[in-house]
CSV table of C-alpha atoms in Angstrom, one decimal:
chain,number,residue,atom,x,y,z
A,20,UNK,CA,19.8,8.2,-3.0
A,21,UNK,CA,16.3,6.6,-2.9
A,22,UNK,CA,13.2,8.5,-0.7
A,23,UNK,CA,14.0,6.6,2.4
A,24,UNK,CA,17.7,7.2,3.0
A,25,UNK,CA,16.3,10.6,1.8
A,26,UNK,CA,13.5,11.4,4.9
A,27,UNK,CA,16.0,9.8,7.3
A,28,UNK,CA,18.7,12.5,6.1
A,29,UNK,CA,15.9,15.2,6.4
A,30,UNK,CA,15.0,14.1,10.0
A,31,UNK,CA,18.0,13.8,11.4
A,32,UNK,CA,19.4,17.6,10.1
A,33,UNK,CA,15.7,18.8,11.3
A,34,UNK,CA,16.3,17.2,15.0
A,35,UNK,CA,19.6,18.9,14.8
A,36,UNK,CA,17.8,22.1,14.1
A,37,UNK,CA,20.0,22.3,10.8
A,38,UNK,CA,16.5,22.9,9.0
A,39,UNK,CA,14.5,25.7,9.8
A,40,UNK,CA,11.4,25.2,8.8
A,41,UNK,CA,7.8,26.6,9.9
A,42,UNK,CA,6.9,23.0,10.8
A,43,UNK,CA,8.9,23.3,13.8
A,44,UNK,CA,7.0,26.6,14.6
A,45,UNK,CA,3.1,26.9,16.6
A,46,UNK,CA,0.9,28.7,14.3
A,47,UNK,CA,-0.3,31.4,17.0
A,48,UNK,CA,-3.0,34.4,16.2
A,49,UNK,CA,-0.9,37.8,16.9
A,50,UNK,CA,-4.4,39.0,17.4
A,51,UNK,CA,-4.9,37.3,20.9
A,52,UNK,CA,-3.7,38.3,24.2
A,53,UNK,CA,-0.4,37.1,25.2
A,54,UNK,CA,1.6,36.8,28.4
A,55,UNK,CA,5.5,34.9,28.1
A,56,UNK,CA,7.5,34.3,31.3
A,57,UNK,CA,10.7,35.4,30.6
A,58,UNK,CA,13.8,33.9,32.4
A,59,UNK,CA,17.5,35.1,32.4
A,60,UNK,CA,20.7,34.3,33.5
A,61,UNK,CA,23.1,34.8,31.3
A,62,UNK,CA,26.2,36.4,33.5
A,63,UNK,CA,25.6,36.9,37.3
A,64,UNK,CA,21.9,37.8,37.8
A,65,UNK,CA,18.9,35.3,38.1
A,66,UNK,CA,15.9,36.9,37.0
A,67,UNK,CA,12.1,36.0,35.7
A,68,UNK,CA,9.6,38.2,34.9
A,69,UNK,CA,6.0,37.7,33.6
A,70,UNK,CA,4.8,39.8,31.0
A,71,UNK,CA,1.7,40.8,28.7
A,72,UNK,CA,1.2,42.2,25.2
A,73,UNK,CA,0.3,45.5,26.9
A,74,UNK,CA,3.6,45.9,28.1
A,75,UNK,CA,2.1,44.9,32.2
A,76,UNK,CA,4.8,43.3,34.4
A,77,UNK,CA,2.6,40.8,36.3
A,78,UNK,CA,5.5,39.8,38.4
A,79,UNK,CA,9.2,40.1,38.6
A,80,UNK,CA,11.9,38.4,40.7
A,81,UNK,CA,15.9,38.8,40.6
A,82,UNK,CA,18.5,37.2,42.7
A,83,UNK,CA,21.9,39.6,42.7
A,84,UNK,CA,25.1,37.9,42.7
A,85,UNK,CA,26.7,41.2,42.7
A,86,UNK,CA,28.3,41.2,46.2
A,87,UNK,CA,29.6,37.7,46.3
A,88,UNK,CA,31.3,38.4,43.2
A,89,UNK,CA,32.6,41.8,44.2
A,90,UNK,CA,34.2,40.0,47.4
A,91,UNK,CA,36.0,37.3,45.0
A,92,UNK,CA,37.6,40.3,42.8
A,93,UNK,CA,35.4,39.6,39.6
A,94,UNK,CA,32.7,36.7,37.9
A,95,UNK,CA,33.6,33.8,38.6
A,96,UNK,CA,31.9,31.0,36.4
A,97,UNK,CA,31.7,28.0,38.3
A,98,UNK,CA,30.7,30.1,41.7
A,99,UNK,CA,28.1,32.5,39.3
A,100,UNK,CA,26.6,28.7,37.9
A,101,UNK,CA,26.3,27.2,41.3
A,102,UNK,CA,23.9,30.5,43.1
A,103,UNK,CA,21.9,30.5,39.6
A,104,UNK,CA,21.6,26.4,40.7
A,105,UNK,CA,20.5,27.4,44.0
A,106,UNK,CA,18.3,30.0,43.3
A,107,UNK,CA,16.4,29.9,40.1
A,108,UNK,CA,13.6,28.1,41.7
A,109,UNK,CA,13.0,30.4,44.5
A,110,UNK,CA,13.2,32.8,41.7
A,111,UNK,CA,10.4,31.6,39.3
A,112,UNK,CA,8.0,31.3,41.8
A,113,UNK,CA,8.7,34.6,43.3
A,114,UNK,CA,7.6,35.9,39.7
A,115,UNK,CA,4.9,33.4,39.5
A,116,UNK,CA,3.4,33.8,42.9
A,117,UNK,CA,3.3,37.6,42.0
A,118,UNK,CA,1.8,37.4,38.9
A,119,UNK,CA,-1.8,35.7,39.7
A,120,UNK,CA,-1.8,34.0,37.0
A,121,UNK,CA,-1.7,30.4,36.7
A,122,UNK,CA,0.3,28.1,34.4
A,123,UNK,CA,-2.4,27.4,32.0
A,124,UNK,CA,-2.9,31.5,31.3
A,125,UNK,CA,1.0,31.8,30.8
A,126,UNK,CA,1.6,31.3,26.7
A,127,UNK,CA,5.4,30.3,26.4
A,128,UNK,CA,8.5,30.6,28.2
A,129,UNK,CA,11.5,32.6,26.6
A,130,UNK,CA,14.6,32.1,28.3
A,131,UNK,CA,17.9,33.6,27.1
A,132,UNK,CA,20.2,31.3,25.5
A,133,UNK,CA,23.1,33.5,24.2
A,134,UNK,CA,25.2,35.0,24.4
A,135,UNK,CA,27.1,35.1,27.8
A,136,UNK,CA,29.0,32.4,30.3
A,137,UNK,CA,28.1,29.0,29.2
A,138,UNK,CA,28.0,27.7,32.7
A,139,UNK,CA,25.6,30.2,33.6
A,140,UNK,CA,23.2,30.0,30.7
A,141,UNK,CA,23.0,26.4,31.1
A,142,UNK,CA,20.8,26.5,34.3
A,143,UNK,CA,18.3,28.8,32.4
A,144,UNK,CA,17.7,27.3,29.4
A,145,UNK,CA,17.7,23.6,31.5
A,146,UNK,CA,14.9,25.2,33.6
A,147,UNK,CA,13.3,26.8,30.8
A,148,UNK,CA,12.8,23.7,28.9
A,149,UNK,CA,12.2,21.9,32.2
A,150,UNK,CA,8.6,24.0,32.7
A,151,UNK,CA,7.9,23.8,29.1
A,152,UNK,CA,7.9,20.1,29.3
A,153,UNK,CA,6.4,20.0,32.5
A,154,UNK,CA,3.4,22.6,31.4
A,155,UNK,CA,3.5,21.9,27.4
A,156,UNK,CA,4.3,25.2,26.4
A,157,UNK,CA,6.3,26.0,23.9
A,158,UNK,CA,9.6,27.5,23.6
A,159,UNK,CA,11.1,31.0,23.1
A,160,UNK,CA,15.4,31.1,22.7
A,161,UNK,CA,16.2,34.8,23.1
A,162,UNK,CA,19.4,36.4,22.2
A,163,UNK,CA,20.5,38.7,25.2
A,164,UNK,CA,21.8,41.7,23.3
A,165,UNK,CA,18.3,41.7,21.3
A,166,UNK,CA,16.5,41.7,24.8
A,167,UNK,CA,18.5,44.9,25.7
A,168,UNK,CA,17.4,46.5,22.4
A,169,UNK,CA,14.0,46.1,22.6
A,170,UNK,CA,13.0,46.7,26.1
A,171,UNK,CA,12.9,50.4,25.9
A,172,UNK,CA,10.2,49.9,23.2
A,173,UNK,CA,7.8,48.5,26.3
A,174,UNK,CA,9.2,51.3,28.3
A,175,UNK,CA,8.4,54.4,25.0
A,176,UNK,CA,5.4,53.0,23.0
A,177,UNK,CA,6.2,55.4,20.7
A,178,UNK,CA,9.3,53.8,19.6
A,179,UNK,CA,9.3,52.8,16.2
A,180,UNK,CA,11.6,50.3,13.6
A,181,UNK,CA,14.1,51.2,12.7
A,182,UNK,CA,15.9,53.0,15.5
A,183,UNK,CA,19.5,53.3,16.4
A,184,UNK,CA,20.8,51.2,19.3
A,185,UNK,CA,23.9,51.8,21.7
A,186,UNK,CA,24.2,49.0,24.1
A,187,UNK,CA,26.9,49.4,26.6
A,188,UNK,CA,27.2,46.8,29.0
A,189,UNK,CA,30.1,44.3,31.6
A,190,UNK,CA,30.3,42.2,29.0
A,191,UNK,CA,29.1,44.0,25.1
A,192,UNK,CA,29.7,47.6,23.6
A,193,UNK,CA,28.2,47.1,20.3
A,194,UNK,CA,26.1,50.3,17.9
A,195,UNK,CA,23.5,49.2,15.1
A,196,UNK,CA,20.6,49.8,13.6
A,197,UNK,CA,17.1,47.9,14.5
A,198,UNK,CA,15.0,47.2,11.2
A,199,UNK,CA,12.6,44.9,13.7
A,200,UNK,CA,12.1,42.7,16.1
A,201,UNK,CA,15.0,40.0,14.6
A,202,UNK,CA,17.0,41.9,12.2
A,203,UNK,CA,19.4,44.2,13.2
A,204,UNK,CA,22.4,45.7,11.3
A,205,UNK,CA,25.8,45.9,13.4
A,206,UNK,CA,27.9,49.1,12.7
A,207,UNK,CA,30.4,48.6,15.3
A,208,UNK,CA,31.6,46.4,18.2
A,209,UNK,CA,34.1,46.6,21.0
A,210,UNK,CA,37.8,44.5,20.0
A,211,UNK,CA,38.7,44.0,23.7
A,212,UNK,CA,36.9,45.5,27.4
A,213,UNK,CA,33.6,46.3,27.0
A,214,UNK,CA,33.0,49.6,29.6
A,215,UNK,CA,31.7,47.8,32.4
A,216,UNK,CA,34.2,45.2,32.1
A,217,UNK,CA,37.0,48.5,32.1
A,218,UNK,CA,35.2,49.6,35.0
A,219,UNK,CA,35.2,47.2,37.0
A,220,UNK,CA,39.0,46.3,36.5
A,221,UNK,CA,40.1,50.1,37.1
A,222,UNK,CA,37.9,50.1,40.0
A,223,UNK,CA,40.0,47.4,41.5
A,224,UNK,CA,43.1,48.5,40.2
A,225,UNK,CA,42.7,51.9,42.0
A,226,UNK,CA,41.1,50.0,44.9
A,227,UNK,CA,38.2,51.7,45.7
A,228,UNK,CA,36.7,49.2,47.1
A,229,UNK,CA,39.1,49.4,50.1
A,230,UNK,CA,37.2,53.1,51.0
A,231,UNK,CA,34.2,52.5,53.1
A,232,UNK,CA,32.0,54.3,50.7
A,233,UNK,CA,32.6,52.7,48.0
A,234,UNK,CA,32.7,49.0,49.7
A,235,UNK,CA,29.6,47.6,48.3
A,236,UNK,CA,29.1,49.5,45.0
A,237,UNK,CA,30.2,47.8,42.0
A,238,UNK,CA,33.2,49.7,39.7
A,239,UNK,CA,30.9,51.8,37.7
A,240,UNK,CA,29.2,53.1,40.5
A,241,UNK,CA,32.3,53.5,42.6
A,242,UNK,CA,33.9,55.3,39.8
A,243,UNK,CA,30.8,57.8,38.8
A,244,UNK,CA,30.2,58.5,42.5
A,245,UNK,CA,34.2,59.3,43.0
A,246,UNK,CA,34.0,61.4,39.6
A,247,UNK,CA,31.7,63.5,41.4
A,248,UNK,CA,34.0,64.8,43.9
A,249,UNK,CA,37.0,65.8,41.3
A,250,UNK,CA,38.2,69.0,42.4
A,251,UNK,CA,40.3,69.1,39.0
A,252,UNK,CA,38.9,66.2,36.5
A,253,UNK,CA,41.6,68.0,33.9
A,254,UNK,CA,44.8,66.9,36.0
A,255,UNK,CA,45.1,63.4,34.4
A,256,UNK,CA,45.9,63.7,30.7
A,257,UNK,CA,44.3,61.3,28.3
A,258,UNK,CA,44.4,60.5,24.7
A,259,UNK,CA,41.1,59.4,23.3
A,260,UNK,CA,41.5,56.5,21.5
A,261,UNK,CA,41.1,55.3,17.8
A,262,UNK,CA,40.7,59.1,16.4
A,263,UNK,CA,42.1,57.7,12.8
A,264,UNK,CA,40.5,54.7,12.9
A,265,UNK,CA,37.1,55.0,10.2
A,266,UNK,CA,34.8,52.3,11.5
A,267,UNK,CA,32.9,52.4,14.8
A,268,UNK,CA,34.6,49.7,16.6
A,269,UNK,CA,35.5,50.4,20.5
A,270,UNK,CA,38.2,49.7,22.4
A,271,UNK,CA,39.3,49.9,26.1
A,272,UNK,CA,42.6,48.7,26.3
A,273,UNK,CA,44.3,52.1,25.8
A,274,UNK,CA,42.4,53.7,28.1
A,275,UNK,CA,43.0,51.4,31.1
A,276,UNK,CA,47.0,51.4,29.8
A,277,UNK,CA,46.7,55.3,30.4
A,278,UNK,CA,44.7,54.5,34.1
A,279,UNK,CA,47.4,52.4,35.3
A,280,UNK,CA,50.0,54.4,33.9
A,281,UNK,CA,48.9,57.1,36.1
A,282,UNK,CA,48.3,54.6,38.9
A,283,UNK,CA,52.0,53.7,39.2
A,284,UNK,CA,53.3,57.1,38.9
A,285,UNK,CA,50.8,58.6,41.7
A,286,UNK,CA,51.3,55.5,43.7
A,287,UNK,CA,55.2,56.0,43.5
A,288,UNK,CA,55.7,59.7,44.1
A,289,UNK,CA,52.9,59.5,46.9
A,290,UNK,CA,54.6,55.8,48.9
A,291,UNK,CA,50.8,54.4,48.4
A,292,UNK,CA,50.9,50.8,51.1
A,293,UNK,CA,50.1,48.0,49.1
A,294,UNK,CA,46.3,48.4,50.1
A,295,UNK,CA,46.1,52.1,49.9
A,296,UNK,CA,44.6,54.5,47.6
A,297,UNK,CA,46.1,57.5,46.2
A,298,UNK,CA,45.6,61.0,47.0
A,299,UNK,CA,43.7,62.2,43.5
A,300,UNK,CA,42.0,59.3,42.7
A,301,UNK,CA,38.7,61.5,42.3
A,302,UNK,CA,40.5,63.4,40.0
A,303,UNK,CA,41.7,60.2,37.8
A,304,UNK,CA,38.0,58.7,38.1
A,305,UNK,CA,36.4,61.7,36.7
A,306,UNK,CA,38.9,62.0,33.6
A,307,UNK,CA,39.0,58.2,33.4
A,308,UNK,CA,35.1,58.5,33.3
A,309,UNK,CA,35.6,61.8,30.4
A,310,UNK,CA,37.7,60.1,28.5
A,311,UNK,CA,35.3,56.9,27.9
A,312,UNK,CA,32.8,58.8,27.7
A,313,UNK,CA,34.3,60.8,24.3
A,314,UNK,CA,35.3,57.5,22.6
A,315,UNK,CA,31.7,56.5,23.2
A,316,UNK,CA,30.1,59.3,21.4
A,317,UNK,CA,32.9,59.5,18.5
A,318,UNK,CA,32.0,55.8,17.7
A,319,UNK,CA,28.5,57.3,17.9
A,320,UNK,CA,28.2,59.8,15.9
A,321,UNK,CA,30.2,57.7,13.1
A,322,UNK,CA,27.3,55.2,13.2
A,323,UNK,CA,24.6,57.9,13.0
A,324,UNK,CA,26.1,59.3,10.3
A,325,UNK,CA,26.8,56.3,8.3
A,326,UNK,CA,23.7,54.9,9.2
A,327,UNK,CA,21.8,58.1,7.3
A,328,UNK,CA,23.7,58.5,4.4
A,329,UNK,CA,22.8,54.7,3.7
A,330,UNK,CA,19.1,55.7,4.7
A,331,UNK,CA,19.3,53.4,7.1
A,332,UNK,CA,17.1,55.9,9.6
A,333,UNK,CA,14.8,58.0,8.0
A,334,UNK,CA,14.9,61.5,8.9
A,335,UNK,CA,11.3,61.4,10.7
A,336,UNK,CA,12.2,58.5,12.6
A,337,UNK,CA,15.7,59.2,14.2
A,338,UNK,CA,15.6,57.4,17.5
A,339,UNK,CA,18.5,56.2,19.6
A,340,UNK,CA,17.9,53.4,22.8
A,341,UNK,CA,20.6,52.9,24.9
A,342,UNK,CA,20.4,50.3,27.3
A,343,UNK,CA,22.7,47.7,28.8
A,344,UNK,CA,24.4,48.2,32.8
A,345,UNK,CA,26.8,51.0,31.8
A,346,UNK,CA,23.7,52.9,30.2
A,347,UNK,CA,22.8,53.6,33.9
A,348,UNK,CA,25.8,56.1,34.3
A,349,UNK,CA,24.3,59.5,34.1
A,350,UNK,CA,27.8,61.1,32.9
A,351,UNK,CA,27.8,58.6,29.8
A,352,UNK,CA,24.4,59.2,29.3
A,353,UNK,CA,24.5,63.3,29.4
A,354,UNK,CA,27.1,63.0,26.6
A,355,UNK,CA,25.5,60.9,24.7
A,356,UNK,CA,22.1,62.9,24.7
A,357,UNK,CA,24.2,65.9,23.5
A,358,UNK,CA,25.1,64.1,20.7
A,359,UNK,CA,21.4,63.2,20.1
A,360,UNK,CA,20.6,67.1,20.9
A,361,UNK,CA,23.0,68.1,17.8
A,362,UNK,CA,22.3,65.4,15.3
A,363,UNK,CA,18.3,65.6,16.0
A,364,UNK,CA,18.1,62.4,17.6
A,365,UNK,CA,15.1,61.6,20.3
A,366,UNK,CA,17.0,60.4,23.7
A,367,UNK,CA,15.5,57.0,24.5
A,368,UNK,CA,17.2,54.9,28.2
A,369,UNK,CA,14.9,52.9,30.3
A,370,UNK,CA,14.9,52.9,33.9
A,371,UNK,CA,17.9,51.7,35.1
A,372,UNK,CA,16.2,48.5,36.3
A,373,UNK,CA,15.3,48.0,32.5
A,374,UNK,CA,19.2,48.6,31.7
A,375,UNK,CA,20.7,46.1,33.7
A,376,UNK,CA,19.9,41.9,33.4
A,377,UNK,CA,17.0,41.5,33.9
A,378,UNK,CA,14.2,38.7,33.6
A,379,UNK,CA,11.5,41.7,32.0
A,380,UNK,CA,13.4,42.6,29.4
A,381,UNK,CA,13.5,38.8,28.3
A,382,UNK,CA,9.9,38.2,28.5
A,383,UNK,CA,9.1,41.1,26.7
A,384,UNK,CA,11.2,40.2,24.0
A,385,UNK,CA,9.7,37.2,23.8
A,386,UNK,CA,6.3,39.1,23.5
A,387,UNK,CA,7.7,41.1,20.4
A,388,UNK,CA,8.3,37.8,19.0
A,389,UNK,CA,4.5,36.2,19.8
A,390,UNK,CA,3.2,39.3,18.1
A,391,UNK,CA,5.1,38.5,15.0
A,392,UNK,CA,4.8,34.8,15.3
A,393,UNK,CA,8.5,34.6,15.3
A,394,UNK,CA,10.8,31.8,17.4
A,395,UNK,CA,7.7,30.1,18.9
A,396,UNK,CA,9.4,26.4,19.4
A,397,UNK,CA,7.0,23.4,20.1
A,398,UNK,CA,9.9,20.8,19.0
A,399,UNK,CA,13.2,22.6,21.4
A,400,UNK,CA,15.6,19.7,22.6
A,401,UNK,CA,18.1,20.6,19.6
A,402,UNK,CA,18.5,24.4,21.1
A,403,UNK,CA,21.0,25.0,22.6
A,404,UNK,CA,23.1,27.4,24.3
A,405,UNK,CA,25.9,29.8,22.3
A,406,UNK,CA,28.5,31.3,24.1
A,407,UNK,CA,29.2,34.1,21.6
A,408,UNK,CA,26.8,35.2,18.8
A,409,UNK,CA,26.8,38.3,16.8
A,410,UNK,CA,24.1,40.6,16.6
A,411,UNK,CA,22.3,40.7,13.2
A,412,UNK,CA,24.2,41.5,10.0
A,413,UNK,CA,27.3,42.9,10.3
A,414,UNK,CA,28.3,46.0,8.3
A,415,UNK,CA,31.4,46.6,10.7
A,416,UNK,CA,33.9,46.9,7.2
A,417,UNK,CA,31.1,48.8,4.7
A,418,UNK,CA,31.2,51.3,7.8
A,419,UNK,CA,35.5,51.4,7.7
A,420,UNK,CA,34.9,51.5,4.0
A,421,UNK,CA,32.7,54.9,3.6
A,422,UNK,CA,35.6,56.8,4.6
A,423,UNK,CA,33.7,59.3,7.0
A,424,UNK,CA,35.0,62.4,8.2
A,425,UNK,CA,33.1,63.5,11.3
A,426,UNK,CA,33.1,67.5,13.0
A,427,UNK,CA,32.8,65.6,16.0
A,428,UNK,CA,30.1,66.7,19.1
A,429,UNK,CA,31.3,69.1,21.1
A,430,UNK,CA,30.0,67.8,25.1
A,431,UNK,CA,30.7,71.6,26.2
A,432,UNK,CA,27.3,71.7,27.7
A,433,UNK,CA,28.6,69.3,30.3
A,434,UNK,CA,30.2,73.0,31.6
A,435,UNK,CA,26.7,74.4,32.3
A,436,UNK,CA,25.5,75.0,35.7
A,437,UNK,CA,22.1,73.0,34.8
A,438,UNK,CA,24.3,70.0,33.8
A,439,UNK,CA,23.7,66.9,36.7
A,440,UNK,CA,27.5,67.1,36.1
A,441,UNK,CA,28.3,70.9,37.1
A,442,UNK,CA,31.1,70.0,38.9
A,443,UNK,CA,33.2,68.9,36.2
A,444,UNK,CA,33.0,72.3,34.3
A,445,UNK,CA,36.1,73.1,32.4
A,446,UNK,CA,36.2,69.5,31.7
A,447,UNK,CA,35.2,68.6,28.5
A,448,UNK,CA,36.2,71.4,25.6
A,449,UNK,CA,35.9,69.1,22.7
């Protein structure tokens, strides 16, 4: 092959993005200032944020598609593409008129790219690359489940690499370990439902949305809030699922077998209408609710044991962030902190604002990356959008492989008075 067939092979793999290469990356001082607008959309929220290296939201905007959505009986793409279409715009100025700041001030734009619904990551990364070329800045591709993991370190300054992560989420349930800002180790991920997506389905299932309370609340709120009011959470019996089972995968689909198991038996001995609700569905919320919240923390535990006995986390750094949309329900989030409180774990979940999509949590990953000069894209028109995409290395079988045995947690503190969960005393023995 002589030189010239030989650059024209090079180029075209390069344009392709085939070749990574620091050639395709600015050469930017981490010493200066920063600020990155951040835009996502990678499921049914439109946000933009605008953020500096001190961690200050300049401005923020975020369009909901959440009732729209509710009122069609779940996500649907084409609908979910078509209000991001519509309101993008609106929602990048809103951020930008906030801010003060003009273009020229503003560094890069990071805009999420995957993973998530195609159709909906398309109009981000379009209009990302749309103000890039209209402004010349360069661009920032940010992998959604990264974003999640790294928000709560602009949240805690004090949060340090490596960590342990639990992202729980509509669409991911995934545990690993954060070595830094773009390697990340991947214990354990969900092999059907993630929780919110369970959830949600249940929600409907049990239609709760049919109750006036519950009307406009999505299926993990309406199913926390209805858990609330159990008068006798232990009523519905559960198996928690994947006891035997060595690695720190997660699963739903038993657990929403058991929920409409139940469902058809109450809804038979009771002569529940077609669009009525049975009598105890408080009662099958809250043990719904107990029994997803024990799978999480066994899958848990598993990863923060596995994780130390590889030295993976050093004893004077054992952190665990959890963020994602189901990080926001306070029942999950008491047992999980229990777990923490036993294993000697510090308890780390951003406001729930931070937890759910957001446009902040994109910019400020795109800051972690300016500071380490990493995924700064001048040359960007061979990006593109990923549908799926794993999260770091995955260590999934070395974690099946190491054979743990876990004395597993016991969440009996959830029966103390103090507990933001009193009412379900007697609920959780193990």
């Amino acid at each position: 092959m002589n030189i010239n067939r030989c650059f024209r092979k090079y180029t075209k793999l390069f344009n392709q993005g085939k070749i990574n290469t620091a050639l395709n990356r600015l050469d930017y001082s981490t010493e200066k200032h920063g600020i990155i607008l951040g835009i996502e959309t990678s499921c049914d929220d439109t946000g933009c944020a605008i953020v500096d290296t001190n961690g200050n939201i300049l401005g923020e905007a975020l369009n909901s598609q959440h009732l729209i959505h509710l009122n069609n009986g779940g996500i649907i793409p084409p609908i979910a593409q078509d209000l991001h279409r519509q309101n993008i715009e609106n929602v990048v100025n809103e951020a930008y008129r906030q801010s003060g700041v003009s273009f020229k001030d503003i560094d890069a734009i990071a805009t999420t790219i995957k993973p998530g619904l195609p159709m909906s990551l398309h109009i981000g990364t379009k209009y990302g690359k749309h103000l890039c070329r209209l402004h010349n800045k360069p661009f920032m591709p940010i992998h959604h489940m990264e974003a999640h993991a790294l928000t709560a370190r602009m949240h805690d300054k004090s949060i340090e690499f490596p960590f342990m992560v639990l992202l729980i989420s509509g669409g991911h349930c995934l545990v690993a370990v954060a070595k830094d800002v773009d390697e990340f180790l991947l214990l354990g991920e969900s092999i059907d439902d993630a929780p919110g997506e369970a959830y949600d389905k249940m929600a409907r299932r049990m239609k709760l949305k049919n109750l006036p309370e519950y009307s406009t609340m999505s299926g993990g709120q309406a199913i926390e809030t209805a858990a609330r009011k159990s008068d006798n959470p232990l009523g519905f019996k559960f198996t928690t699922p994947m006891l035997f089972y060595k690695d720190c995968n997660f699963s739903m689909a038993g657990i929403k077998n058991q929920v409409f198991r139940h469902l058809v038996r109450e809804e038979k001995e009771n002569n529940v209408t077609a669009d009525g609700v049975i009598p105890k569905v408080n009662n099958l919320c809250a043990a719904f609710q107990l029994c997803v919240t024990r799978h999480l923390c066994h899958r848990l535990q598993r990863g923060m044991e596995y994780a130390e006995e590889k030295g993976y986390i050093p004893q004077e750094n054992k952190t665990l962030v959890v963020s994602g949309g189901a990080a926001c329900n306070n029942f999950i989030a008491e047992g999980v902190q229990m777990v923490c409180d036993t294993l000697g774990y510090k308890f780390v979940r951003p406001p729930p604002k931070l937890c759910t999509d957001n446009g902040v949590m994109i910019a400020w990953n795109g800051i972690e990356r300016w500071k380490r000069n990493i995924g700064i894209y001048k040359d960007f028109e061979h990006i593109e959008i990923e549908k799926s995409s794993p999260l770091g290395k995955r260590l999934i079988e070395d974690v099946a492989n190491e054979n743990l045995s876990c004395n597993w947690v016991k969440l009996s503190r959830l029966n103390k008075p103090q507990s933001t969960w009193y009412p379900l005393k007697r609920a959780v023995e193990n």
